[in-house]
Each structure stands twice: as structure tokens, then as C-alpha cells.
Amino acid sequence: MTPLVRRLCLALSALFLIAAPVRAAERAPVILISIDGFRADYAMRGLTPTLAALATEGAWAPQGMRPSFPVNTFPNHYTLVTGLRPDHHGITDNTMFDTGRPGVKFSMGARDQVEDRFWWDGGEPVWVTAERAGMKTATMFWPGSEAAVRGVRPTTWFPYQESLSAFDRVDRLLGWLDLPQAERPRFMTLYFEAVDTQGHRFGPDSPELNKALADVDAALARLVAGLKARGVYDQVNLVVVADHGLAQTSPERVVFLDDVAPADSFTVITAGWTTSLIPKTPEAAKALVGRHKHFRCWRKGSMPRRLNYGTHPRIPPIICLSEIGWVVTTRARNADRPMTRIGGSHGADPFDPAMRALFVARGPDIRAGVRLKVFDNVSVYPFVMALLGLTPQPNDGDPKATAPALK
Ligand code: AMP
Ligand code: ZN
Ligand code: ZN
């Protein structure tokens, strides 16, 4: 090597060493937005023009994303930010028990449990890895963000508050973008529940659901306008997802577990389209396991492989899945919470198209006009980590599923 070439090489490598961290630090922020219960095909109703524009200018999965089993809110939100199946991250359903906490019930409304890392430490969400890498993160609600997972919380987070309007949530997020560069978060979340709420109350084809679609789109429009006003619309990566879809229920489609085994021979942990049970006797277990009219039950270790579920200690011994639209419950539960009042639900087989969730992404690091084939929601995590320039934790995702959307 001549001295000149050597000098050139040294200069180049020095440049690289300096340039690499600068490039990493300059990566565009990521805003991960969840519209709870936004079924993939809702985007085609012509009621969400902002979302349509994002899809045109960015990447979109027109047929949607396949959720993970069980198709409920908490397990799937944690999957989206960890890339792990619920069986692996440990948020095995919206309601759980753990032998390490005898008699304590985890549920979405149990604030002290929701804010306790004990339940969440099985996974490492994006914001924890990002904070450890020195990035600021901020969450405008996300299941798990209220706990110090593995000892780390987002720099800014809020306890879930349903009454905070969608516009106020957007405005809080926009406020973060006005912070001095050193304090500005690089990873942010936003969460909207109205589409899921109205879907449950009135069903997927109701005017009320359509109104919620328009309202959530107006919140997205406010976000886009705020980004444009700050001159940063083309400098942030927006990733808009849902946790699951929704399908119609009917008072005529209810089946009772007590028709299969005596009501006092098992304990129901969760009921609906995915039902979990603890049998009290071997006879009860024998009666419950197997195929029944409109639903089927398995012992947790024998579930179909495609459901990726059944090994975690928090999963009750028997899991049932109903035909889409058929609610499984007990007569006592039905007297308490009559299924006739319900318009829509989720929790069905994740392979059913009605359970598929929204995926749209738009920004400087996302290819415009890309249309992704149906993919499993575990692959959102490697996509978000790539956008942030962070090394993903071990996960169940397939980076190839979302890679076509990356520049
Ligand atoms: P699901 O019925 O499984 O779709 O649950 C949806 C509900 O989860 C929404 O109506 C929200 O009220 C609730 N939810 C979402 N995020 C949180 C949170 N961080 N803490 C408590 N509840 C939440
Ligand atoms: Zn949900
Ligand atoms: Zn729901």
C-alpha cells in the first residue's frame, strides 16, 4: 500500500467511524399508532381519507395483518412491540393468573397489576431497548408502557385514561416534537380505542362504527396537519396498525359450556370466542376436551401448531376456540353479561380474514406504493427496530415479511 493509499484508507475509515453514529443519531423518529380493532377492510369504506393518503404515499397491507392467538387487545399489543407470540412474552390474554401471585387476577382494569413489571418482563418492548440505547421515548398509551418493564419506563408515559380525547392525545404527541432536540423522543406511540368500542357495541357494519372510523381519521388528519405545520411530515416514519379485526355476534349464536360438563366442574378464566378453563376433575377435563357443536377445546399442550400457543405457565389447562360468530359462555355468566347485548367481537381464529388488522406505514424510510401480502403481526417489531436502527431482541418475527416496505 503506498503512503497515499494508506492515508486515503485511514481518512475513509475515520470518516466512517464519525459518520456512523451521526447517521444513527439522525434517524427519523418513529410514531407507532394503534387503532384498536381496526379490521383491515375498514380502510376500503371510503371513510378514512387520511389513512388512504398515507397508504398511497407509503406501504400498505391491503389484506391486512394476521393477529396472534389469542386475538385480544393486550396480548396483541405486546406482540406488536416485542415481536414475540403471546405464548412467549407472557401476556397470554387480557385476563391472567400466575402461580407466583396466588389469588391475584391480572385484568385490563386492575391498575396495580397493569403497572407491575411482573406481568410484562417476559418480553422487551421497543421503548425499553431504545431507552437503553440512549434514545428518548414517549407513549401516549400502549399496553405495557405503564410498567417499568425490565426496570425501564418510557421517558414520558401516561396511565391509560379512556376519557382523554383523541385530539388531546394527538396534541400531546405534537408537543413532544417541539421539545429541544436532546429531549425530543425518537420513538412515540399513540392509541385510539373508539373503533373497537363501537364495534363491540354495535357491530362491524353499524353507522356507529363508521362514525368512529371517521373520527379516528380526523385525529390522524390533525396529526398530519401538525407534522406539516412543523415542517417534519417527511421526516417522521408513521406506522399505523391495529391489534385485531372484529365480526358480528348474534343472540342466536351462543353455546353453553354447562351443556358439555356440569357448571360446577370447571372454572372459566376467559369466555367469548376464545375460552379458557380450569377443570376441577379429570372427568370434567375429559368431557370438555374435543369437538363440540360450534366450538372445540384442547388441552393446552395439544393445540394446533399454527396457533403458536399452549406452553406458557399462565395459560389455563384447557383452551377452546369457537366458530366465528359463536360465543361460548356459561348460563350463569350469560345471566350476568347477556351476550344478546353484544354487536361484535374478536378472539376468533387468527386465520379468519375478519380478524385481520390494519397495517399502513409512511415516511422517509418507507417505500412508497409497496403493497404487502398478509403477514403475521410478529413481524411489525423487526420493521420498527430497523426504522430506529436498533438491533432487535430475539423474536418470532420474520424481517423478510416487512422488508419490502423499507427503503
Ligand atoms: P379488547 O376488548 O380486548 O379489544 O380491549 C379493548 C379495550 O382495552 C379498550 O376499550 C380499552 O379501554 C382497553 N385498554 C387499552 N389500553 C389499555 C391500557 N393501557 N390499560 C387498560 N385498558 C386498556
Ligand atoms: Zn383490541
Ligand atoms: Zn375489543
CSV table of C-alpha atoms and ligand atoms in Angstrom, one decimal:
chain,number,residue,atom,x,y,z
A,1,MET,CA,0.0,0.0,0.0
A,2,THR,CA,1.5,3.4,-1.0
A,3,PRO,CA,1.5,6.1,1.7
A,4,LEU,CA,-1.1,8.0,-0.3
A,5,VAL,CA,-3.4,5.0,-0.5
A,6,ARG,CA,-2.9,4.3,3.2
A,7,ARG,CA,-3.7,7.9,4.1
A,8,LEU,CA,-6.8,7.7,1.9
A,9,CYS,CA,-7.9,4.5,3.7
A,10,LEU,CA,-7.3,6.0,7.1
A,11,ALA,CA,-9.2,9.1,6.2
A,12,LEU,CA,-12.1,7.0,4.8
A,13,SER,CA,-12.3,4.8,7.9
A,14,ALA,CA,-12.1,7.8,10.2
A,15,LEU,CA,-14.9,9.3,8.1
A,16,PHE,CA,-16.9,6.1,8.5
A,17,LEU,CA,-16.3,6.0,12.3
A,18,ILE,CA,-17.5,9.5,12.7
A,19,ALA,CA,-20.3,9.2,10.1
A,20,ALA,CA,-21.9,6.0,11.5
A,21,PRO,CA,-23.0,7.4,14.9
A,22,VAL,CA,-24.1,10.7,13.4
A,23,ARG,CA,-26.2,8.8,10.9
A,24,ALA,CA,-27.7,6.7,13.6
A,25,ALA,CA,-28.5,9.8,15.7
A,26,GLU,CA,-30.2,11.5,12.7
A,27,ARG,CA,-32.5,8.6,12.0
A,28,ALA,CA,-36.1,9.8,11.6
A,29,PRO,CA,-38.4,9.4,14.7
A,30,VAL,CA,-41.0,6.6,14.6
A,31,ILE,CA,-44.6,7.2,15.6
A,32,LEU,CA,-46.4,3.8,16.2
A,33,ILE,CA,-50.1,4.3,16.1
A,34,SER,CA,-52.7,1.7,17.2
A,35,ILE,CA,-56.3,1.9,16.2
A,36,ASP,CA,-57.8,-0.8,18.4
A,37,GLY,CA,-60.0,-3.2,16.4
A,38,PHE,CA,-59.5,-1.6,13.0
A,39,ARG,CA,-60.2,-4.5,10.8
A,40,ALA,CA,-58.1,-4.4,7.6
A,41,ASP,CA,-61.0,-3.9,5.2
A,42,TYR,CA,-62.4,-0.9,7.1
A,43,ALA,CA,-59.8,1.1,5.2
A,44,MET,CA,-61.7,0.4,2.0
A,45,ARG,CA,-65.0,2.0,3.1
A,46,GLY,CA,-64.0,5.5,1.8
A,47,LEU,CA,-64.4,6.9,5.3
A,48,THR,CA,-60.7,7.3,6.2
A,49,PRO,CA,-59.2,9.7,3.6
A,50,THR,CA,-56.1,10.4,5.7
A,51,LEU,CA,-55.3,6.8,6.1
A,52,ALA,CA,-55.9,6.3,2.4
A,53,ALA,CA,-53.4,9.1,1.6
A,54,LEU,CA,-50.8,7.5,4.0
A,55,ALA,CA,-51.3,4.2,2.2
A,56,THR,CA,-50.9,5.8,-1.2
A,57,GLU,CA,-47.7,7.6,-0.2
A,58,GLY,CA,-46.3,4.7,1.7
A,59,ALA,CA,-46.6,0.9,2.3
A,60,TRP,CA,-49.9,-0.9,2.9
A,61,ALA,CA,-51.1,-4.4,3.6
A,62,PRO,CA,-54.5,-4.3,1.8
A,63,GLN,CA,-55.5,-7.7,3.0
A,64,GLY,CA,-54.2,-6.9,6.5
A,65,MET,CA,-52.0,-8.4,9.1
A,66,ARG,CA,-52.7,-11.7,10.9
A,67,PRO,CA,-53.0,-11.3,14.6
A,68,SER,CA,-51.6,-13.7,17.2
A,69,PHE,CA,-53.6,-16.1,19.3
A,70,PRO,CA,-55.5,-15.2,21.4
A,71,VAL,CA,-56.9,-12.4,19.3
A,72,ASN,CA,-57.4,-9.9,22.1
A,73,THR,CA,-56.0,-6.5,22.9
A,74,PHE,CA,-53.3,-6.9,25.5
A,75,PRO,CA,-51.6,-10.0,24.0
A,76,ASN,CA,-51.5,-8.5,20.5
A,77,HIS,CA,-50.4,-5.0,21.6
A,78,TYR,CA,-47.5,-6.6,23.4
A,79,THR,CA,-46.7,-8.8,20.4
A,80,LEU,CA,-46.6,-5.7,18.2
A,81,VAL,CA,-43.8,-4.1,20.3
A,82,THR,CA,-41.8,-7.3,21.2
A,83,GLY,CA,-42.2,-9.5,18.1
A,84,LEU,CA,-43.0,-12.3,20.4
A,85,ARG,CA,-46.0,-14.6,20.4
A,86,PRO,CA,-48.2,-14.2,23.5
A,87,ASP,CA,-47.1,-17.7,24.5
A,88,HIS,CA,-43.6,-16.3,24.6
A,89,HIS,CA,-44.0,-12.8,26.0
A,90,GLY,CA,-46.3,-14.0,28.8
A,91,ILE,CA,-49.3,-11.6,28.2
A,92,THR,CA,-51.2,-14.7,27.5
A,93,ASP,CA,-54.6,-13.0,27.5
A,94,ASN,CA,-56.5,-9.9,28.7
A,95,THR,CA,-57.2,-11.8,31.9
A,96,MET,CA,-54.5,-14.0,33.6
A,97,PHE,CA,-53.4,-15.7,36.8
A,98,ASP,CA,-49.9,-16.7,37.8
A,99,THR,CA,-48.9,-19.3,40.4
A,100,GLY,CA,-46.2,-16.8,41.5
A,101,ARG,CA,-49.1,-14.5,42.7
A,102,PRO,CA,-51.7,-16.8,44.2
A,103,GLY,CA,-55.2,-15.4,44.0
A,104,VAL,CA,-54.2,-12.2,42.1
A,105,LYS,CA,-56.0,-11.6,38.9
A,106,PHE,CA,-54.4,-9.6,36.0
A,107,SER,CA,-57.1,-7.8,34.0
A,108,MET,CA,-57.1,-4.6,31.9
A,109,GLY,CA,-58.9,-2.8,34.7
A,110,ALA,CA,-56.6,-3.9,37.5
A,111,ARG,CA,-54.3,-0.8,37.5
A,112,ASP,CA,-51.9,-2.1,40.1
A,113,GLN,CA,-51.3,-5.3,38.1
A,114,VAL,CA,-51.2,-3.5,34.7
A,115,GLU,CA,-48.4,-1.2,36.1
A,116,ASP,CA,-46.4,-4.1,37.6
A,117,ARG,CA,-43.5,-5.4,35.6
A,118,PHE,CA,-44.0,-8.8,37.0
A,119,TRP,CA,-46.5,-9.5,34.2
A,120,TRP,CA,-44.6,-7.9,31.4
A,121,ASP,CA,-40.9,-8.9,31.9
A,122,GLY,CA,-41.2,-11.9,29.6
A,123,GLY,CA,-40.7,-9.5,26.6
A,124,GLU,CA,-38.6,-6.4,25.9
A,125,PRO,CA,-40.7,-3.8,24.2
A,126,VAL,CA,-39.2,-1.4,21.6
A,127,TRP,CA,-39.1,1.5,24.1
A,128,VAL,CA,-37.0,-0.4,26.6
A,129,THR,CA,-34.3,-1.3,24.1
A,130,ALA,CA,-34.4,2.3,22.7
A,131,GLU,CA,-34.1,3.9,26.2
A,132,ARG,CA,-31.2,1.6,26.9
A,133,ALA,CA,-29.5,2.7,23.7
A,134,GLY,CA,-29.8,6.3,24.9
A,135,MET,CA,-32.9,7.3,22.9
A,136,LYS,CA,-35.8,9.2,24.4
A,137,THR,CA,-39.2,7.5,24.1
A,138,ALA,CA,-42.7,8.6,24.9
A,139,THR,CA,-46.0,6.8,24.9
A,140,MET,CA,-49.5,8.2,24.5
A,141,PHE,CA,-50.9,4.9,25.9
A,142,TRP,CA,-49.8,1.4,25.0
A,143,PRO,CA,-50.4,-1.8,27.0
A,144,GLY,CA,-47.1,-2.4,28.9
A,145,SER,CA,-45.9,1.2,28.8
A,146,GLU,CA,-47.3,1.8,32.3
A,147,ALA,CA,-44.9,-0.7,33.9
A,148,ALA,CA,-41.2,-0.5,34.4
A,149,VAL,CA,-40.5,-3.4,32.1
A,150,ARG,CA,-37.1,-5.0,33.0
A,151,GLY,CA,-36.6,-1.8,35.1
A,152,VAL,CA,-37.1,0.7,32.3
A,153,ARG,CA,-40.0,3.0,31.5
A,154,PRO,CA,-40.5,5.3,28.6
A,155,THR,CA,-39.1,8.8,29.4
A,156,THR,CA,-42.7,10.0,29.1
A,157,TRP,CA,-45.8,7.8,29.7
A,158,PHE,CA,-49.3,8.1,31.0
A,159,PRO,CA,-51.6,5.8,32.8
A,160,TYR,CA,-54.4,4.8,30.4
A,161,GLN,CA,-57.3,7.3,30.5
A,162,GLU,CA,-60.1,6.5,28.2
A,163,SER,CA,-61.7,9.9,28.7
A,164,LEU,CA,-58.7,11.8,27.2
A,165,SER,CA,-60.0,12.8,23.7
A,166,ALA,CA,-58.3,11.6,20.6
A,167,PHE,CA,-57.4,15.2,19.7
A,168,ASP,CA,-55.8,15.8,23.1
A,169,ARG,CA,-53.7,12.6,22.6
A,170,VAL,CA,-52.5,13.9,19.2
A,171,ASP,CA,-51.8,17.4,20.6
A,172,ARG,CA,-49.7,15.9,23.5
A,173,LEU,CA,-47.7,14.0,20.9
A,174,LEU,CA,-47.2,17.0,18.7
A,175,GLY,CA,-46.0,18.9,21.8
A,176,TRP,CA,-43.1,16.4,22.2
A,177,LEU,CA,-41.9,17.4,18.7
A,178,ASP,CA,-41.5,20.9,19.9
A,179,LEU,CA,-39.0,19.9,22.7
A,180,PRO,CA,-35.3,20.8,22.2
A,181,GLN,CA,-33.6,18.2,20.1
A,182,ALA,CA,-31.9,16.5,23.1
A,183,GLU,CA,-35.2,15.9,24.8
A,184,ARG,CA,-37.3,15.0,21.7
A,185,PRO,CA,-38.4,11.4,21.7
A,186,ARG,CA,-37.3,9.2,18.8
A,187,PHE,CA,-40.0,6.5,19.4
A,188,MET,CA,-43.5,7.5,20.2
A,189,THR,CA,-46.9,5.7,20.4
A,190,LEU,CA,-50.5,6.8,20.1
A,191,TYR,CA,-53.5,4.6,20.9
A,192,PHE,CA,-57.2,5.0,20.0
A,193,GLU,CA,-59.9,2.7,21.3
A,194,ALA,CA,-63.1,4.1,19.8
A,195,VAL,CA,-63.3,1.8,16.7
A,196,ASP,CA,-63.1,-1.3,19.0
A,197,THR,CA,-65.6,0.1,21.5
A,198,GLN,CA,-68.2,0.9,18.8
A,199,GLY,CA,-67.5,-2.4,17.1
A,200,HIS,CA,-68.3,-4.3,20.3
A,201,ARG,CA,-71.5,-2.2,21.0
A,202,PHE,CA,-73.0,-2.0,17.5
A,203,GLY,CA,-71.2,-4.4,15.2
A,204,PRO,CA,-68.8,-4.0,12.2
A,205,ASP,CA,-71.5,-2.8,9.8
A,206,SER,CA,-73.1,-0.2,12.0
A,207,PRO,CA,-73.4,3.6,11.4
A,208,GLU,CA,-71.8,4.0,14.9
A,209,LEU,CA,-68.7,2.0,13.8
A,210,ASN,CA,-68.5,4.1,10.6
A,211,LYS,CA,-68.7,7.3,12.7
A,212,ALA,CA,-65.8,6.0,14.8
A,213,LEU,CA,-63.7,5.4,11.6
A,214,ALA,CA,-64.3,9.0,10.5
A,215,ASP,CA,-63.5,10.3,14.0
A,216,VAL,CA,-60.2,8.4,14.2
A,217,ASP,CA,-59.3,9.5,10.7
A,218,ALA,CA,-59.9,13.1,11.8
A,219,ALA,CA,-57.4,12.5,14.6
A,220,LEU,CA,-54.9,11.2,12.1
A,221,ALA,CA,-55.6,14.3,9.9
A,222,ARG,CA,-54.8,16.5,12.9
A,223,LEU,CA,-51.6,14.7,13.5
A,224,VAL,CA,-50.6,15.0,9.8
A,225,ALA,CA,-51.5,18.7,9.8
A,226,GLY,CA,-49.4,19.2,13.0
A,227,LEU,CA,-46.5,17.5,11.4
A,228,LYS,CA,-46.8,19.6,8.2
A,229,ALA,CA,-47.1,22.8,10.2
A,230,ARG,CA,-43.8,21.9,11.9
A,231,GLY,CA,-42.2,21.1,8.5
A,232,VAL,CA,-41.5,17.5,9.6
A,233,TYR,CA,-44.1,15.5,7.8
A,234,ASP,CA,-41.4,14.0,5.6
A,235,GLN,CA,-39.0,13.5,8.5
A,236,VAL,CA,-41.0,11.1,10.6
A,237,ASN,CA,-42.0,7.4,10.0
A,238,LEU,CA,-45.6,6.8,10.8
A,239,VAL,CA,-46.6,3.1,11.4
A,240,VAL,CA,-50.3,2.7,11.8
A,241,VAL,CA,-51.5,-0.7,13.0
A,242,ALA,CA,-54.4,-2.5,14.7
A,243,ASP,CA,-54.3,-5.3,17.1
A,244,HIS,CA,-57.2,-7.4,15.5
A,245,GLY,CA,-60.4,-7.1,13.5
A,246,LEU,CA,-64.0,-7.8,14.6
A,247,ALA,CA,-67.0,-9.8,13.4
A,248,GLN,CA,-70.7,-9.8,14.1
A,249,THR,CA,-72.2,-11.6,17.1
A,250,SER,CA,-75.8,-12.7,17.4
A,251,PRO,CA,-78.0,-13.7,20.3
A,252,GLU,CA,-78.8,-16.8,18.3
A,253,ARG,CA,-75.2,-17.8,18.2
A,254,VAL,CA,-74.5,-18.6,21.9
A,255,VAL,CA,-73.4,-22.0,23.2
A,256,PHE,CA,-73.1,-23.1,26.8
A,257,LEU,CA,-70.2,-24.9,28.4
A,258,ASP,CA,-72.6,-26.3,31.0
A,259,ASP,CA,-74.3,-28.3,28.2
A,260,VAL,CA,-70.9,-30.1,27.9
A,261,ALA,CA,-69.9,-30.5,31.6
A,262,PRO,CA,-71.6,-29.7,34.9
A,263,ALA,CA,-71.3,-26.0,35.6
A,264,ASP,CA,-69.6,-26.7,39.0
A,265,SER,CA,-67.0,-29.0,37.5
A,266,PHE,CA,-64.8,-26.2,35.9
A,267,THR,CA,-63.7,-22.6,36.4
A,268,VAL,CA,-63.9,-20.2,33.5
A,269,ILE,CA,-61.0,-17.8,33.3
A,270,THR,CA,-62.0,-16.1,30.0
A,271,ALA,CA,-65.0,-16.6,27.8
A,272,GLY,CA,-66.1,-15.5,24.4
A,273,TRP,CA,-64.7,-16.7,21.1
A,274,THR,CA,-61.5,-17.9,22.9
A,275,THR,CA,-62.4,-19.5,26.2
A,276,SER,CA,-60.0,-20.8,28.8
A,277,LEU,CA,-60.9,-23.1,31.7
A,278,ILE,CA,-59.6,-24.9,34.7
A,279,PRO,CA,-61.3,-28.3,35.1
A,280,LYS,CA,-61.9,-29.4,38.7
A,281,THR,CA,-61.9,-33.1,37.9
A,282,PRO,CA,-60.4,-35.5,35.3
A,283,GLU,CA,-63.9,-36.3,34.2
A,284,ALA,CA,-64.7,-32.7,33.6
A,285,ALA,CA,-61.5,-32.3,31.5
A,286,LYS,CA,-62.4,-35.4,29.5
A,287,ALA,CA,-65.9,-34.1,28.8
A,288,LEU,CA,-64.6,-30.6,27.8
A,289,VAL,CA,-61.7,-31.6,25.6
A,290,GLY,CA,-62.7,-32.3,22.0
A,291,ARG,CA,-65.1,-31.1,19.3
A,292,HIS,CA,-68.5,-29.8,20.3
A,293,LYS,CA,-71.3,-28.0,18.4
A,294,HIS,CA,-69.7,-24.7,17.2
A,295,PHE,CA,-66.6,-24.9,19.3
A,296,ARG,CA,-63.6,-27.1,20.1
A,297,CYS,CA,-61.4,-27.4,23.2
A,298,TRP,CA,-57.8,-28.7,23.6
A,299,ARG,CA,-55.5,-29.4,26.5
A,300,LYS,CA,-53.0,-26.5,26.4
A,301,GLY,CA,-50.2,-28.7,25.3
A,302,SER,CA,-52.0,-30.1,22.3
A,303,MET,CA,-53.2,-27.1,20.5
A,304,PRO,CA,-52.7,-26.8,16.7
A,305,ARG,CA,-49.2,-25.6,15.9
A,306,ARG,CA,-50.4,-22.8,13.7
A,307,LEU,CA,-51.8,-21.1,16.9
A,308,ASN,CA,-48.4,-20.9,18.5
A,309,TYR,CA,-49.9,-21.2,21.9
A,310,GLY,CA,-50.0,-23.5,24.9
A,311,THR,CA,-46.6,-23.7,26.6
A,312,HIS,CA,-46.7,-20.7,29.0
A,313,PRO,CA,-47.4,-21.5,32.6
A,314,ARG,CA,-50.0,-18.7,32.8
A,315,ILE,CA,-52.2,-20.4,30.2
A,316,PRO,CA,-55.1,-22.4,31.8
A,317,PRO,CA,-55.2,-26.2,31.2
A,318,ILE,CA,-58.0,-26.1,28.6
A,319,ILE,CA,-58.4,-23.7,25.8
A,320,CYS,CA,-61.5,-23.5,23.5
A,321,LEU,CA,-62.0,-21.8,20.2
A,322,SER,CA,-65.4,-21.2,18.7
A,323,GLU,CA,-66.6,-21.0,15.1
A,324,ILE,CA,-66.5,-17.3,14.1
A,325,GLY,CA,-69.6,-15.6,15.4
A,326,TRP,CA,-70.4,-18.2,18.1
A,327,VAL,CA,-70.0,-17.1,21.7
A,328,VAL,CA,-69.0,-19.7,24.3
A,329,THR,CA,-70.1,-19.0,27.8
A,330,THR,CA,-72.0,-20.4,30.8
A,331,ARG,CA,-75.6,-19.9,31.7
A,332,ALA,CA,-74.5,-18.1,34.9
A,333,ARG,CA,-72.2,-15.8,33.0
A,334,ASN,CA,-74.8,-15.1,30.4
A,335,ALA,CA,-77.3,-14.1,33.0
A,336,ASP,CA,-74.6,-11.6,34.3
A,337,ARG,CA,-73.5,-10.2,31.0
A,338,PRO,CA,-76.1,-11.3,28.4
A,339,MET,CA,-74.5,-12.0,25.0
A,340,THR,CA,-77.6,-10.6,23.3
A,341,ARG,CA,-76.3,-7.1,24.1
A,342,ILE,CA,-73.1,-7.6,22.1
A,343,GLY,CA,-72.9,-6.4,18.5
A,344,GLY,CA,-69.4,-7.5,17.6
A,345,SER,CA,-66.4,-9.4,18.9
A,346,HIS,CA,-62.9,-10.7,18.3
A,347,GLY,CA,-61.0,-13.6,19.8
A,348,ALA,CA,-61.8,-15.9,16.9
A,349,ASP,CA,-59.3,-18.0,14.9
A,350,PRO,CA,-56.4,-15.6,13.9
A,351,PHE,CA,-56.5,-17.2,10.4
A,352,ASP,CA,-60.1,-16.0,9.9
A,353,PRO,CA,-60.0,-12.9,7.5
A,354,ALA,CA,-62.4,-11.0,9.8
A,355,MET,CA,-59.7,-11.0,12.5
A,356,ARG,CA,-57.1,-9.3,10.2
A,357,ALA,CA,-55.7,-6.0,11.3
A,358,LEU,CA,-54.7,-2.7,9.7
A,359,PHE,CA,-51.1,-2.0,8.6
A,360,VAL,CA,-50.1,1.2,6.9
A,361,ALA,CA,-46.6,2.9,7.1
A,362,ARG,CA,-45.4,6.1,5.6
A,363,GLY,CA,-42.2,8.2,5.9
A,364,PRO,CA,-38.7,8.9,4.7
A,365,ASP,CA,-37.5,5.4,5.3
A,366,ILE,CA,-40.6,3.7,3.8
A,367,ARG,CA,-41.1,2.8,0.2
A,368,ALA,CA,-44.0,4.5,-1.5
A,369,GLY,CA,-46.5,2.3,-3.3
A,370,VAL,CA,-45.5,-1.0,-1.7
A,371,ARG,CA,-48.3,-3.5,-1.2
A,372,LEU,CA,-47.5,-6.2,1.4
A,373,LYS,CA,-49.1,-9.7,1.3
A,374,VAL,CA,-50.8,-10.8,4.5
A,375,PHE,CA,-48.2,-11.3,7.2
A,376,ASP,CA,-48.1,-12.2,10.9
A,377,ASN,CA,-48.1,-9.3,13.3
A,378,VAL,CA,-44.9,-10.6,15.0
A,379,SER,CA,-43.1,-9.0,12.0
A,380,VAL,CA,-44.0,-5.4,12.9
A,381,TYR,CA,-41.4,-5.4,15.6
A,382,PRO,CA,-38.3,-6.1,13.4
A,383,PHE,CA,-39.7,-3.5,11.0
A,384,VAL,CA,-39.9,-0.8,13.7
A,385,MET,CA,-36.5,-1.8,15.1
A,386,ALA,CA,-35.0,-1.4,11.6
A,387,LEU,CA,-36.5,2.0,11.3
A,388,LEU,CA,-34.9,3.0,14.6
A,389,GLY,CA,-31.6,1.5,13.7
A,390,LEU,CA,-31.7,-0.8,16.7
A,391,THR,CA,-30.7,-4.4,17.0
A,392,PRO,CA,-33.9,-6.5,17.6
A,393,GLN,CA,-34.1,-8.7,20.6
A,394,PRO,CA,-34.7,-12.4,19.8
A,395,ASN,CA,-38.2,-12.6,18.4
A,396,ASP,CA,-40.8,-14.6,16.5
A,397,GLY,CA,-41.0,-12.2,13.6
A,398,ASP,CA,-39.8,-12.6,10.0
A,399,PRO,CA,-37.9,-9.5,8.9
A,400,LYS,CA,-38.5,-10.6,5.3
A,401,ALA,CA,-42.3,-10.2,5.7
A,402,THR,CA,-42.0,-6.4,6.2
A,403,ALA,CA,-38.6,-5.7,4.5
A,404,PRO,CA,-40.2,-4.8,1.1
A,405,ALA,CA,-41.6,-1.7,2.8
A,406,LEU,CA,-38.2,-0.5,4.0
A,407,LYS,CA,-36.0,1.7,1.8
B,1,AMP,P1,-60.5,-5.7,23.8
B,1,AMP,O1,-61.9,-5.9,24.3
B,1,AMP,O2,-59.6,-6.8,24.0
B,1,AMP,O3,-60.4,-5.2,22.4
B,1,AMP,O4,-59.9,-4.5,24.7
B,1,AMP,C1,-60.1,-3.2,24.3
B,1,AMP,C2,-60.1,-2.3,25.5
B,1,AMP,O5,-58.8,-2.2,26.1
B,1,AMP,C3,-60.3,-0.8,25.1
B,1,AMP,O6,-61.6,-0.5,25.2
B,1,AMP,C4,-59.5,-0.1,26.2
B,1,AMP,O7,-60.4,0.5,27.1
B,1,AMP,C5,-58.7,-1.1,26.9
B,1,AMP,N1,-57.3,-0.7,27.0
B,1,AMP,C6,-56.4,-0.4,26.0
B,1,AMP,N2,-55.2,0.0,26.5
B,1,AMP,C7,-55.3,-0.1,27.8
B,1,AMP,C8,-54.4,0.1,28.9
B,1,AMP,N3,-53.2,0.6,28.7
B,1,AMP,N4,-54.9,-0.1,30.2
B,1,AMP,C9,-56.1,-0.5,30.4
B,1,AMP,N5,-57.0,-0.8,29.4
B,1,AMP,C10,-56.6,-0.5,28.2
B,2,ZN,ZN,-58.3,-4.6,20.8
B,3,ZN,ZN,-62.2,-5.4,21.6
